[in-house]
């Protein structure tokens, strides 16, 4: 089996670290019993292992093919997508009212992780559909919800996000696509969108494009952008499919990785459909508030891309562990055999442990964030909802930015463990290295996440959320120290140093953001990285507490505790150079520019 | 122009940091006048920029093609190789006696860097030939030298290293290829070799394979391996080409990168040539000393692979700098324009400076090592030669291991600077990311380099060389502090902390290697990384001294000093987590294994 869902770690994290029980007690989640959660996780594992994982290499080696605007996806993808939709996987976290299962994000997150680990390129399609559903749920009219949501939730149609244009990447102020109002209240859309993930394909019968565009009198910049639904085929009131809209896939990109995911250039308004010139679009919400709505979608997608980072790391780890357990090279220190499997060599162990520690730390951070989301949306107490929402929003750029950056290190180590075989494409380790490279770029680069973390998430509330989290970290330190356990004491020592670094940095950001914005932003990505390392280390330390106190002796928990200790000794000290780069390094960036 | 040789930095480093003048005064280098060195560097730049660089993408997109044992290289490669040979580039550093130019390694190193920056896949061919020349110069008989060296030095023939077999990668003890002695003193070779770089091609008229194999009564393990010359075509006494030998290229690998370099599976003794069964081989030196000779070759090749790390980093840096200067996105802090080029944004500056600082630090370290090599081979005083040889040998695993590991970071940042465009293959940044990934693997993985650094290079001499270098670093610190310059004072502060880390680690390795080998080797790669960072930081600090004292005001030197300061503030602090991982982290590796 090329991928095995890490169900034991997933269950440990959702139960012991992310508070599944508490989430199950929230209003609206009454049906998410432990039996149901178990059944969902098991069925998800079965599906991704059996159907999606075997197609991962197929997609890499046989990318989607473009022919005069039509796209044929990789062999097997269409049938797998049909099974995906029939299994109800698209609707997992979406409202029962629109055909979904209404499960907590804390249950959805591991399913999404497993799907992406099994097949990152394939899973991008439902990932984008999720975003479209979120945006329509929040900003769509009742009529739009009724017309589009049921089909999207059941997976009959898929969704896309159309933001990027050649001159407008991270800078959406430069969007030029035009939306011309028509007498009947619809719009005609004209323009070119690039990098549209799953922008054209053959796995579903329709595609709902959400498109950013400007109306004729819109103000310049980001305050003049509106959001439009542009279905590939028009949809009748009864949900029936009508004419082909004027959106045309001009080409697919030739990419470094995620070959199985067709990345389209879409032309709107070239007269290529059956509706005359201009793609027919329906405005979502109010005029000029498009970016705001798109951010709803982006936030859902950003969390999911963070899960992709965890997912591709887990997949790379599993492959490296298997290889290292089989490959025999050189005698290990102290061994009496002529040669041992390479997982007996200390440097290979160091690499595998680094991979495991980072992956588990990022997973725990993401699931804890998912749990905050559930409380933010379902808790009975408005004050609790608000507090959890703020904490969730603080964590989103960290989950997105750090999980994806660390996946570059993990997938690179995955290649290295394989030695020369790792560089040969047939081995498969190289695919994860290539696939992962998009993760810190799309749905907002790491710099964009870091700017969000500094500006909207740290400075805006005067550091309230960040400093509140630090306070809770210090409670964990106290518990580690109170345990009297030697190993936990070591973890506490390292964790204390890193939490101190974290606090210094948060205060530095708060102090400089007003007086010296360049200094604050020169350290934004190091701040994000530092925060990711500390949050991962926090939940690994919490895991160590559970394992050393409740489960001494059991193999899984012993390994988990050891991984946490490795995290503390090898990963946490990385906060030191990051802290120095932030608090003392801004000047060095300026020297060059001067 | 896709690549421009960084001649200003190269000249600065060879003159101000690596002591070109001193090298020029060595016996045997009388003709390497400054005029000649200049002419060589200029001509090299012209050649690599005009001929080799434009073929870099061609090789990536149109790899060599195999057809029934014959290999047709990428379009343009054959003609470029002809020009390479005619230009005398293969002979640059080789003895005048065999047709070379006998130039110092300090002059050869920048030429090799530039060739590899222009076209990594192409330059691997001469890189391997260099290794074969070195091995034959040291271990070949006079007759072998006379027969093979002139053609290799002039580039008419190329050379390969045949070490790896499916079961023998890093562990050469497991080599199984057989060498059966014949009545005429020759051998017949039987076996399979894999991952043979430029193992078959059409750019030169013959290939000289150096092959590791076992004679019938050889002891097991690495002490039973001999080295053989196996020419693709037999060579007559007059140098004329004879029968096709029994070595057959069974296939080429499909690799993550360096597509333009054919990586061959070679079958020896399958009866596919014109000489009957068994490839005819000629033993080099004594029986069972093959590994020792191969290490001569490996050491030359390892240094060169380190230069490849610098080279691909420089190339990625140049591309990222150009893109960032042209791409307009978002308003920079404090700007009055609607949008600025992205090199005005602090995080892009941080990324570009990280790329530049690492590249320049690694370049300086490598060139200083080249200068040590020249003194080790040419100095009149045997004691000085010995001292320099020891220092050079200490630096080889660092140059190889660290320059290549840091190239992964630099080429990854190169992709990131490009945003979404970086993930599109046509952009070109992704090629450097893919190409670089082989560098920490071939010619000995980073772990192999690190084991060498710990065992043969640090423990064997009781740390004499390492601690001697640390003493010299402290002299630089004294000079920085004595300068009274504020910026140099900051550099001194950071450099002192890192040198302290370095010294602690060297002493830790010395103390534990005997008593607790697993602990010493669990930290071997972090030790190598730490040493690389400190050596790079040392030479950057020396550069800053020169720039701030002698050249204040000039743009190049101002930038160099600023890059050195950035290195000190952003890169040097990375020694802290590495030191902790080494001195306190070994236990964490053990916990898991237990």
Coordinates of C-alpha atoms in Angstrom, one line a residue, chain A residues 12 17 360-361 364-366 368-369 395 495 534-544 560 564:
Chain A
X12 CA -4.8 10.8 19.5
X17 CA -5.1 17.5 22.1
X360 CA 3.1 15.7 13.8
X361 CA 3.6 19.2 15.2
X364 CA -1.6 19.0 15.9
X365 CA -1.6 22.7 15.4
X366 CA -4.0 22.5 12.5
X368 CA -6.4 22.4 17.3
X369 CA -7.3 25.3 15.0
X395 CA -3.8 30.5 13.5
X495 CA 9.9 25.1 25.4
X534 CA 6.4 27.2 18.9
X535 CA 2.7 26.2 18.3
X536 CA 3.9 22.8 17.0
X537 CA 6.2 22.5 20.0
X538 CA 3.4 23.4 22.4
X539 CA 1.1 20.7 21.2
X540 CA 3.9 18.2 21.0
X541 CA 4.7 19.0 24.6
X542 CA 1.1 18.6 25.5
X543 CA 1.2 15.2 23.7
X544 CA 4.3 14.2 25.7
X560 CA 4.9 9.8 20.4
X564 CA 8.0 15.2 21.2

